Amino acid sequence: MVKLGALSALALGLGAVGMVESSSSSSSSSSASSADSGGCLGVNAVSARCSPQETLHSREFFYVGGRSAPDPTGNITVGQLYVEKLTPLVKLRPTPLVFLHGGGVSGTTWLNTPDNRPGWATYFLRQGYQVYLVDANTIGRSAANDPAAFDMAVGMSDQFVEMGFTAVKAYGAYPQSRLHTQWPGSGMRGDPYFDHFQRSFLPYTTSYVPQELAVRAAACELLSLVGAPSYLVSHSLGSKFAVGISNDCPRRLAGSINLEPSTIPFRAYGFALGSTPANPWGLTNTPLDYEPAVSSAAELNASVESVGRETLARRNCYRQKEPARRLPKVASVPYLALTGEASVHVTYDHCIIDYLEQVGGRPDWIKLADVGIRGNGHFMYLEKNSLEIAAVVHSWIKKQQHWWW
């Protein structure tokens, strides 16, 4: 077992930043290779000899939203979002999908997996959906044009990625981590699939409030331009954006699909017992429209209590004291959460479901192990059984829409 220290997880929705100790058992894997060095797997697929695995579609890109801001050279635009629009050759579904990535990565994360299997964008194009891929403000091709307004952090380290996402079994930080089997390759430094994945982590902002506000505003403008009720598909940190969008323009949405959301009510959990304050508006860093109205996050937090006994396998939760304020706009949007059997999220995602029910929602929660899908970590949509999980999402949408095909 790898020795571990304190660690935060932006993309996991965890606590304060810490360090991970390196270990010979981790670095010794550098000689291991799970990829076929002569084939078209992983980064080898960049070769001109390798054929693409994508389905036929058209591709367009746009910049949406933003506002004018003064600059010594004149006025500039800040807060805009980069959006890719992918349209299948045959569009069968009337409800587009808008994908919101998690912390530290960009919209490219939905295109293909680290071992170069088709990603979720391809899967849903094949099912006849129109797909929109968004880069959140400050990330990737939505880089901040007002950098002084944002504190930035470097992309995630290899030790961080191993412990939090790809080799959780080796670190054994929580009981369910031993069940992790679905990451392609060893999940450790030196494995070509791991190295390909770790390179995808970009500088990210720790100025969560201005980022959330920018994404909320621009995403609602995007949904207005799309002009059809759409499903949000979010991962981890991206689910905070999804809650804000559900609050601000719920009538533009057909539903909200959340892969291991980081909207843990009022707190952030690390791998040790205990937690730190987070999500001061309950599910987000930015204001939500509670009823009865609340004047500030401080007023809301004054009525918060801890419930349940805390263990590493199942965390205690934080919720409002009754009678609780409601979130009618958020609650009006059909909601699905998915949690992997071996992810740290299985220890606390129940808190999110409990809170959504408390504020008036009727969330659906699929624990993948309960439907026979075993061994998944936090980045389930990139793991070996990723398309099996995508099919679960597709089935949920079909049920919501009363589609038989």
Tab-separated table of C-alpha atoms in Angstrom:
chain	number	residue	atom	x	y	z
A	1	MET	CA	0.000	0.000	0.000
A	2	VAL	CA	1.253	3.459	-0.858
A	3	LYS	CA	1.781	5.835	2.054
A	4	LEU	CA	-0.366	8.930	1.736
A	5	GLY	CA	-0.536	12.404	3.135
A	6	ALA	CA	-3.216	15.088	3.093
A	7	LEU	CA	-4.727	15.723	-0.319
A	8	SER	CA	-7.371	17.910	-1.820
A	9	ALA	CA	-9.389	17.161	-4.895
A	10	LEU	CA	-10.764	19.965	-6.981
A	11	ALA	CA	-12.362	17.501	-9.371
A	12	LEU	CA	-13.486	15.288	-6.475
A	13	GLY	CA	-14.995	18.114	-4.468
A	14	LEU	CA	-12.700	17.516	-1.490
A	15	GLY	CA	-10.883	19.694	1.046
A	16	ALA	CA	-7.829	21.914	1.326
A	17	VAL	CA	-4.709	21.460	-0.814
A	18	GLY	CA	-2.054	19.127	0.543
A	19	MET	CA	0.745	16.845	-0.594
A	20	VAL	CA	1.113	13.172	-1.459
A	21	GLU	CA	4.294	11.316	-0.600
A	22	SER	CA	5.927	9.500	-3.475
A	23	SER	CA	6.559	5.781	-3.130
A	24	SER	CA	8.808	3.261	-4.775
A	25	SER	CA	5.773	1.084	-5.424
A	26	SER	CA	4.341	3.896	-7.528
A	27	SER	CA	7.447	4.955	-9.395
A	28	SER	CA	8.530	1.386	-10.043
A	29	SER	CA	5.643	1.060	-12.452
A	30	SER	CA	7.458	3.311	-14.915
A	31	SER	CA	8.716	0.269	-16.761
A	32	ALA	CA	5.221	-1.172	-17.125
A	33	SER	CA	3.369	-0.717	-20.369
A	34	SER	CA	-0.234	-1.688	-20.920
A	35	ALA	CA	-0.481	-0.271	-24.421
A	36	ASP	CA	0.278	-2.013	-27.646
A	37	SER	CA	3.302	0.065	-28.701
A	38	GLY	CA	2.811	-0.913	-32.304
A	39	GLY	CA	-0.907	-0.278	-32.486
A	40	CYS	CA	-3.317	2.626	-32.445
A	41	LEU	CA	-3.975	2.749	-28.718
A	42	GLY	CA	-3.512	5.763	-26.480
A	43	VAL	CA	-1.264	8.488	-27.835
A	44	ASN	CA	-0.037	6.118	-30.583
A	45	ALA	CA	-3.306	6.837	-32.379
A	46	VAL	CA	-1.935	10.246	-33.360
A	47	SER	CA	-0.137	8.394	-36.157
A	48	ALA	CA	-1.283	9.184	-39.687
A	49	ARG	CA	-1.596	5.417	-40.219
A	50	CYS	CA	-4.383	5.125	-37.626
A	51	SER	CA	-7.996	5.409	-38.739
A	52	PRO	CA	-10.420	7.492	-36.662
A	53	GLN	CA	-13.129	5.791	-34.620
A	54	GLU	CA	-15.578	8.692	-34.755
A	55	THR	CA	-19.079	8.516	-36.159
A	56	LEU	CA	-19.933	10.816	-39.056
A	57	HIS	CA	-20.891	14.284	-37.847
A	58	SER	CA	-20.459	17.959	-38.609
A	59	ARG	CA	-18.483	20.238	-36.311
A	60	GLU	CA	-18.847	23.966	-35.637
A	61	PHE	CA	-17.499	26.189	-32.881
A	62	PHE	CA	-18.755	29.359	-31.229
A	63	TYR	CA	-17.960	31.796	-28.448
A	64	VAL	CA	-21.041	32.485	-26.353
A	65	GLY	CA	-21.813	35.005	-23.626
A	66	GLY	CA	-19.392	37.313	-21.898
A	67	ARG	CA	-19.481	41.023	-21.219
A	68	SER	CA	-17.531	44.111	-22.169
A	69	ALA	CA	-14.800	45.303	-19.814
A	70	PRO	CA	-12.409	48.283	-20.023
A	71	ASP	CA	-8.768	47.788	-20.936
A	72	PRO	CA	-5.956	50.307	-21.598
A	73	THR	CA	-6.245	49.421	-25.298
A	74	GLY	CA	-10.051	49.834	-25.364
A	75	ASN	CA	-12.859	47.453	-24.439
A	76	ILE	CA	-12.344	43.698	-24.243
A	77	THR	CA	-14.748	40.775	-23.789
A	78	VAL	CA	-14.521	38.682	-20.621
A	79	GLY	CA	-16.467	35.670	-19.364
A	80	GLN	CA	-17.235	34.129	-22.759
A	81	LEU	CA	-17.412	30.352	-23.242
A	82	TYR	CA	-15.940	28.258	-26.033
A	83	VAL	CA	-18.587	25.862	-27.382
A	84	GLU	CA	-18.227	23.035	-29.916
A	85	LYS	CA	-21.418	21.953	-31.662
A	86	LEU	CA	-21.371	18.381	-32.979
A	87	THR	CA	-24.296	17.277	-35.137
A	88	PRO	CA	-24.721	13.633	-36.208
A	89	LEU	CA	-25.345	12.739	-39.827
A	90	VAL	CA	-28.840	11.643	-38.787
A	91	LYS	CA	-30.276	13.629	-35.876
A	92	LEU	CA	-32.889	11.421	-34.206
A	93	ARG	CA	-33.283	13.076	-30.813
A	94	PRO	CA	-34.982	16.453	-30.227
A	95	THR	CA	-33.160	17.082	-26.931
A	96	PRO	CA	-29.525	18.218	-27.305
A	97	LEU	CA	-26.886	17.339	-24.710
A	98	VAL	CA	-24.669	20.069	-23.220
A	99	PHE	CA	-21.539	18.637	-21.584
A	100	LEU	CA	-19.875	20.401	-18.627
A	101	HIS	CA	-16.432	19.059	-17.692
A	102	GLY	CA	-15.000	18.726	-14.199
A	103	GLY	CA	-12.135	20.515	-12.510
A	104	GLY	CA	-8.743	20.710	-14.173
A	105	VAL	CA	-9.758	19.310	-17.569
A	106	SER	CA	-11.561	20.808	-20.560
A	107	GLY	CA	-14.338	19.883	-22.961
A	108	THR	CA	-11.927	17.615	-24.842
A	109	THR	CA	-12.367	15.082	-22.030
A	110	TRP	CA	-15.618	13.906	-23.648
A	111	LEU	CA	-14.108	13.160	-27.076
A	112	ASN	CA	-12.146	9.956	-26.478
A	113	THR	CA	-10.584	7.978	-23.649
A	114	PRO	CA	-6.888	7.935	-22.640
A	115	ASP	CA	-6.477	4.591	-24.426
A	116	ASN	CA	-8.249	6.077	-27.466
A	117	ARG	CA	-11.580	4.346	-27.314
A	118	PRO	CA	-14.622	6.378	-28.410
A	119	GLY	CA	-15.746	8.836	-25.753
A	120	TRP	CA	-19.182	9.875	-24.607
A	121	ALA	CA	-19.499	12.505	-27.320
A	122	THR	CA	-19.157	9.773	-29.944
A	123	TYR	CA	-21.545	7.438	-28.123
A	124	PHE	CA	-24.325	10.003	-27.937
A	125	LEU	CA	-23.767	11.162	-31.513
A	126	ARG	CA	-24.300	7.531	-32.533
A	127	GLN	CA	-27.594	7.562	-30.640
A	128	GLY	CA	-28.725	10.563	-32.699
A	129	TYR	CA	-28.176	13.389	-30.211
A	130	GLN	CA	-26.783	16.806	-31.041
A	131	VAL	CA	-23.863	17.404	-28.670
A	132	TYR	CA	-22.422	20.649	-27.290
A	133	LEU	CA	-19.012	20.608	-25.570
A	134	VAL	CA	-18.220	23.577	-23.330
A	135	ASP	CA	-14.900	24.808	-21.938
A	136	ALA	CA	-15.641	26.497	-18.598
A	137	ASN	CA	-14.481	30.064	-18.070
A	138	THR	CA	-10.680	30.255	-17.409
A	139	ILE	CA	-10.161	26.733	-18.837
A	140	GLY	CA	-8.782	25.678	-22.221
A	141	ARG	CA	-10.171	27.750	-25.075
A	142	SER	CA	-12.226	29.814	-22.614
A	143	ALA	CA	-9.045	31.189	-21.037
A	144	ALA	CA	-9.615	34.231	-18.832
A	145	ASN	CA	-9.241	37.494	-20.726
A	146	ASP	CA	-9.195	39.243	-17.331
A	147	PRO	CA	-6.443	37.211	-15.612
A	148	ALA	CA	-6.106	39.607	-12.691
A	149	ALA	CA	-9.601	38.560	-11.564
A	150	PHE	CA	-8.637	34.898	-11.146
A	151	ASP	CA	-6.178	33.025	-8.974
A	152	MET	CA	-4.787	30.115	-10.961
A	153	ALA	CA	-3.226	26.806	-9.956
A	154	VAL	CA	-1.018	24.500	-11.997
A	155	GLY	CA	-2.417	21.323	-13.542
A	156	MET	CA	-2.711	18.311	-11.254
A	157	SER	CA	0.416	16.334	-10.369
A	158	ASP	CA	0.893	12.697	-11.247
A	159	GLN	CA	0.715	11.678	-7.566
A	160	PHE	CA	-2.562	13.562	-7.187
A	161	VAL	CA	-4.059	11.897	-10.256
A	162	GLU	CA	-2.967	8.423	-9.121
A	163	MET	CA	-4.406	8.743	-5.636
A	164	GLY	CA	-7.622	10.475	-6.547
A	165	PHE	CA	-8.547	8.911	-9.866
A	166	THR	CA	-6.518	6.167	-11.519
A	167	ALA	CA	-4.804	4.017	-8.852
A	168	VAL	CA	-7.019	4.469	-5.807
A	169	LYS	CA	-6.720	0.769	-4.951
A	170	ALA	CA	-2.957	1.113	-4.466
A	171	TYR	CA	-3.377	3.947	-1.968
A	172	GLY	CA	-6.232	2.412	0.026
A	173	ALA	CA	-7.424	5.739	1.416
A	174	TYR	CA	-11.012	4.565	2.030
A	175	PRO	CA	-12.547	1.081	2.248
A	176	GLN	CA	-14.240	1.013	-1.159
A	177	SER	CA	-11.014	1.919	-2.999
A	178	ARG	CA	-10.019	-1.770	-3.045
A	179	LEU	CA	-12.861	-2.387	-5.508
A	180	HIS	CA	-11.359	-0.217	-8.274
A	181	THR	CA	-10.781	-2.325	-11.396
A	182	GLN	CA	-11.925	-0.316	-14.400
A	183	TRP	CA	-9.089	2.124	-15.136
A	184	PRO	CA	-7.262	1.068	-18.333
A	185	GLY	CA	-3.680	0.083	-17.600
A	186	SER	CA	-1.933	0.306	-14.239
A	187	GLY	CA	-3.094	3.842	-13.487
A	188	MET	CA	0.435	4.799	-12.401
A	189	ARG	CA	3.277	6.906	-13.690
A	190	GLY	CA	5.039	5.333	-16.635
A	191	ASP	CA	1.952	3.580	-17.936
A	192	PRO	CA	1.232	5.117	-21.360
A	193	TYR	CA	-2.503	5.475	-20.720
A	194	PHE	CA	-1.875	7.171	-17.398
A	195	ASP	CA	0.703	9.501	-18.929
A	196	HIS	CA	-1.690	10.421	-21.732
A	197	PHE	CA	-4.433	11.189	-19.198
A	198	GLN	CA	-2.213	13.165	-16.829
A	199	ARG	CA	-1.107	15.443	-19.671
A	200	SER	CA	-4.724	16.504	-20.161
A	201	PHE	CA	-4.862	18.401	-16.854
A	202	LEU	CA	-4.675	22.156	-17.409
A	203	PRO	CA	-4.142	25.160	-15.151
A	204	TYR	CA	-7.384	25.800	-13.292
A	205	THR	CA	-8.791	28.616	-11.224
A	206	THR	CA	-9.375	28.608	-7.479
A	207	SER	CA	-11.509	31.756	-7.833
A	208	TYR	CA	-14.680	29.719	-7.851
A	209	VAL	CA	-17.188	32.541	-7.410
A	210	PRO	CA	-16.379	34.575	-10.552
A	211	GLN	CA	-15.973	31.372	-12.553
A	212	GLU	CA	-19.385	30.053	-11.493
A	213	LEU	CA	-21.076	33.381	-12.185
A	214	ALA	CA	-19.542	33.603	-15.669
A	215	VAL	CA	-20.499	30.039	-16.593
A	216	ARG	CA	-24.044	30.415	-15.263
A	217	ALA	CA	-24.679	33.536	-17.320
A	218	ALA	CA	-23.067	32.315	-20.543
A	219	ALA	CA	-24.577	28.830	-20.336
A	220	CYS	CA	-28.113	30.193	-20.033
A	221	GLU	CA	-27.415	32.350	-23.088
A	222	LEU	CA	-26.164	29.226	-24.875
A	223	LEU	CA	-29.334	27.318	-23.983
A	224	SER	CA	-31.435	30.201	-25.268
A	225	LEU	CA	-29.555	30.108	-28.566
A	226	VAL	CA	-29.868	26.314	-28.813
A	227	GLY	CA	-33.609	26.833	-28.680
A	228	ALA	CA	-34.616	23.330	-27.588
A	229	PRO	CA	-34.957	21.841	-24.094
A	230	SER	CA	-31.545	20.318	-23.388
A	231	TYR	CA	-29.953	17.900	-20.966
A	232	LEU	CA	-26.911	19.022	-19.023
A	233	VAL	CA	-24.321	16.256	-18.599
A	234	SER	CA	-21.816	17.301	-15.950
A	235	HIS	CA	-18.921	15.716	-14.103
A	236	SER	CA	-17.646	16.596	-10.644
A	237	LEU	CA	-16.962	20.354	-10.397
A	238	GLY	CA	-19.088	20.887	-13.500
A	239	SER	CA	-22.139	19.859	-11.490
A	240	LYS	CA	-21.915	23.098	-9.514
A	241	PHE	CA	-22.407	24.917	-12.804
A	242	ALA	CA	-25.344	22.621	-13.554
A	243	VAL	CA	-27.083	23.538	-10.289
A	244	GLY	CA	-26.595	27.253	-10.986
A	245	ILE	CA	-27.915	26.887	-14.528
A	246	SER	CA	-30.917	24.934	-13.218
A	247	ASN	CA	-31.579	27.841	-10.857
A	248	ASP	CA	-31.200	30.565	-13.495
A	249	CYS	CA	-32.929	29.112	-16.568
A	250	PRO	CA	-34.773	25.910	-15.602
A	251	ARG	CA	-37.273	26.182	-18.460
A	252	ARG	CA	-34.420	25.736	-20.938
A	253	LEU	CA	-33.618	22.314	-19.487
A	254	ALA	CA	-35.022	18.851	-20.056
A	255	GLY	CA	-32.910	17.465	-17.225
A	256	SER	CA	-29.607	17.464	-15.354
A	257	ILE	CA	-27.327	14.399	-15.419
A	258	ASN	CA	-24.513	14.510	-12.868
A	259	LEU	CA	-21.550	12.125	-12.776
A	260	GLU	CA	-20.202	12.146	-9.220
A	261	PRO	CA	-21.195	15.754	-8.509
A	262	SER	CA	-19.031	17.910	-6.237
A	263	THR	CA	-22.094	19.680	-4.856
A	264	ILE	CA	-21.643	18.178	-1.384
A	265	PRO	CA	-23.824	20.343	0.880
A	266	PHE	CA	-21.884	22.965	2.813
A	267	ARG	CA	-18.689	20.916	3.167
A	268	ALA	CA	-15.689	19.352	1.447
A	269	TYR	CA	-14.325	15.977	2.521
A	270	GLY	CA	-10.740	14.759	2.328
A	271	PHE	CA	-9.567	11.182	2.736
A	272	ALA	CA	-9.281	11.472	6.531
A	273	LEU	CA	-12.203	11.895	8.894
A	274	GLY	CA	-13.508	15.431	9.204
A	275	SER	CA	-14.398	18.087	6.659
A	276	THR	CA	-13.950	21.759	5.825
A	277	PRO	CA	-16.524	24.430	4.946
A	278	ALA	CA	-17.392	24.654	1.238
A	279	ASN	CA	-20.383	25.318	-1.015
A	280	PRO	CA	-21.704	28.115	1.227
A	281	TRP	CA	-24.991	28.271	-0.709
A	282	GLY	CA	-25.613	24.606	0.025
A	283	LEU	CA	-24.738	23.163	-3.372
A	284	THR	CA	-22.705	25.986	-4.941
A	285	ASN	CA	-20.327	28.843	-4.228
A	286	THR	CA	-22.755	31.392	-5.658
A	287	PRO	CA	-26.298	32.495	-4.729
A	288	LEU	CA	-29.341	30.281	-5.269
A	289	ASP	CA	-32.993	31.318	-5.080
A	290	TYR	CA	-34.192	29.814	-1.820
A	291	GLU	CA	-37.767	30.130	-0.608
A	292	PRO	CA	-38.205	31.705	1.872
A	293	ALA	CA	-35.500	34.014	0.558
A	294	VAL	CA	-32.141	34.229	2.283
A	295	SER	CA	-30.102	37.439	2.309
A	296	SER	CA	-26.651	35.854	2.483
A	297	ALA	CA	-24.802	32.565	2.698
A	298	ALA	CA	-24.074	33.364	6.340
A	299	GLU	CA	-27.789	33.491	7.096
A	300	LEU	CA	-28.284	30.125	5.389
A	301	ASN	CA	-25.349	28.527	7.208
A	302	ALA	CA	-26.671	29.679	10.585
A	303	SER	CA	-29.354	26.994	10.315
A	304	VAL	CA	-27.136	24.087	9.210
A	305	GLU	CA	-26.669	20.921	11.262
A	306	SER	CA	-24.634	17.725	10.989
A	307	VAL	CA	-26.547	14.455	10.717
A	308	GLY	CA	-25.323	10.873	10.869
A	309	ARG	CA	-22.258	9.163	12.288
A	310	GLU	CA	-19.053	9.614	10.316
A	311	THR	CA	-16.895	6.716	9.157
A	312	LEU	CA	-14.435	6.485	6.284
A	313	ALA	CA	-16.913	4.271	4.437
A	314	ARG	CA	-19.892	6.590	4.940
A	315	ARG	CA	-19.587	10.260	5.871
A	316	ASN	CA	-21.875	12.366	7.983
A	317	CYS	CA	-23.934	14.986	6.141
A	318	TYR	CA	-24.771	18.653	6.586
A	319	ARG	CA	-28.256	19.940	5.930
A	320	GLN	CA	-30.650	22.666	7.005
A	321	LYS	CA	-32.491	22.418	10.268
A	322	GLU	CA	-36.204	21.943	9.708
A	323	PRO	CA	-38.295	23.673	8.548
A	324	ALA	CA	-35.911	23.930	5.608
A	325	ARG	CA	-35.882	26.509	2.859
A	326	ARG	CA	-36.658	25.107	-0.590
A	327	LEU	CA	-35.050	25.513	-4.016
A	328	PRO	CA	-38.104	25.383	-6.295
A	329	LYS	CA	-36.260	26.291	-9.503
A	330	VAL	CA	-33.525	23.703	-9.017
A	331	ALA	CA	-36.080	21.130	-7.872
A	332	SER	CA	-38.157	21.637	-11.024
A	333	VAL	CA	-35.426	20.146	-13.252
A	334	PRO	CA	-35.359	16.310	-13.505
A	335	TYR	CA	-32.127	15.198	-11.827
A	336	LEU	CA	-29.919	12.120	-12.081
A	337	ALA	CA	-26.724	11.386	-10.144
A	338	LEU	CA	-24.406	8.456	-10.870
A	339	THR	CA	-21.802	7.146	-8.409
A	340	GLY	CA	-19.040	4.594	-8.993
A	341	GLU	CA	-18.585	1.601	-6.706
A	342	ALA	CA	-14.914	2.322	-5.956
A	343	SER	CA	-14.856	6.127	-5.994
A	344	VAL	CA	-14.523	8.200	-2.839
A	345	HIS	CA	-17.849	9.726	-3.874
A	346	VAL	CA	-19.619	6.550	-2.773
A	347	THR	CA	-18.786	7.620	0.788
A	348	TYR	CA	-20.660	10.938	0.612
A	349	ASP	CA	-22.891	11.299	-2.461
A	350	HIS	CA	-25.837	10.263	-0.283
A	351	CYS	CA	-25.510	13.702	1.332
A	352	ILE	CA	-26.271	15.378	-2.005
A	353	ILE	CA	-29.368	13.260	-2.578
A	354	ASP	CA	-30.576	13.909	0.968
A	355	TYR	CA	-30.176	17.663	0.531
A	356	LEU	CA	-31.889	17.753	-2.852
A	357	GLU	CA	-34.842	15.953	-1.313
A	358	GLN	CA	-34.848	18.374	1.613
A	359	VAL	CA	-35.080	21.405	-0.709
A	360	GLY	CA	-37.995	19.912	-2.626
A	361	GLY	CA	-36.356	17.852	-5.369
A	362	ARG	CA	-37.071	14.295	-6.455
A	363	PRO	CA	-33.596	13.183	-7.563
A	364	ASP	CA	-32.804	9.831	-9.123
A	365	TRP	CA	-29.586	8.258	-7.852
A	366	ILE	CA	-27.973	5.330	-9.632
A	367	LYS	CA	-25.185	3.634	-7.712
A	368	LEU	CA	-23.565	1.760	-10.564
A	369	ALA	CA	-22.902	-1.373	-8.522
A	370	ASP	CA	-26.645	-1.654	-7.897
A	371	VAL	CA	-27.236	-2.098	-11.642
A	372	GLY	CA	-24.375	-4.567	-12.054
A	373	ILE	CA	-21.683	-2.124	-13.186
A	374	ARG	CA	-18.716	-2.740	-10.902
A	375	GLY	CA	-15.288	-1.328	-10.161
A	376	ASN	CA	-15.574	2.302	-11.261
A	377	GLY	CA	-13.661	5.294	-9.950
A	378	HIS	CA	-14.269	9.019	-10.253
A	379	PHE	CA	-13.584	9.330	-13.999
A	380	MET	CA	-16.108	6.629	-14.862
A	381	TYR	CA	-16.763	8.056	-18.319
A	382	LEU	CA	-13.148	7.306	-19.324
A	383	GLU	CA	-12.841	3.832	-17.829
A	384	LYS	CA	-12.977	0.464	-19.544
A	385	ASN	CA	-16.744	0.100	-19.197
A	386	SER	CA	-17.480	3.748	-20.020
A	387	LEU	CA	-19.944	3.023	-22.815
A	388	GLU	CA	-21.893	0.650	-20.581
A	389	ILE	CA	-22.378	3.606	-18.217
A	390	ALA	CA	-23.311	5.875	-21.126
A	391	ALA	CA	-26.027	3.369	-22.012
A	392	VAL	CA	-27.461	3.748	-18.490
A	393	VAL	CA	-27.684	7.506	-19.042
A	394	HIS	CA	-29.277	7.002	-22.464
A	395	SER	CA	-31.871	4.685	-20.920
A	396	TRP	CA	-32.694	7.264	-18.236
A	397	ILE	CA	-33.223	9.948	-20.880
A	398	LYS	CA	-35.420	7.616	-22.932
A	399	LYS	CA	-37.529	6.931	-19.848
A	400	GLN	CA	-37.848	10.657	-19.154
A	401	GLN	CA	-38.858	11.351	-22.751
A	402	HIS	CA	-41.076	8.265	-23.139
A	403	TRP	CA	-39.041	7.091	-26.125
A	404	TRP	CA	-39.180	3.423	-27.044
A	405	TRP	CA	-36.305	3.534	-29.556
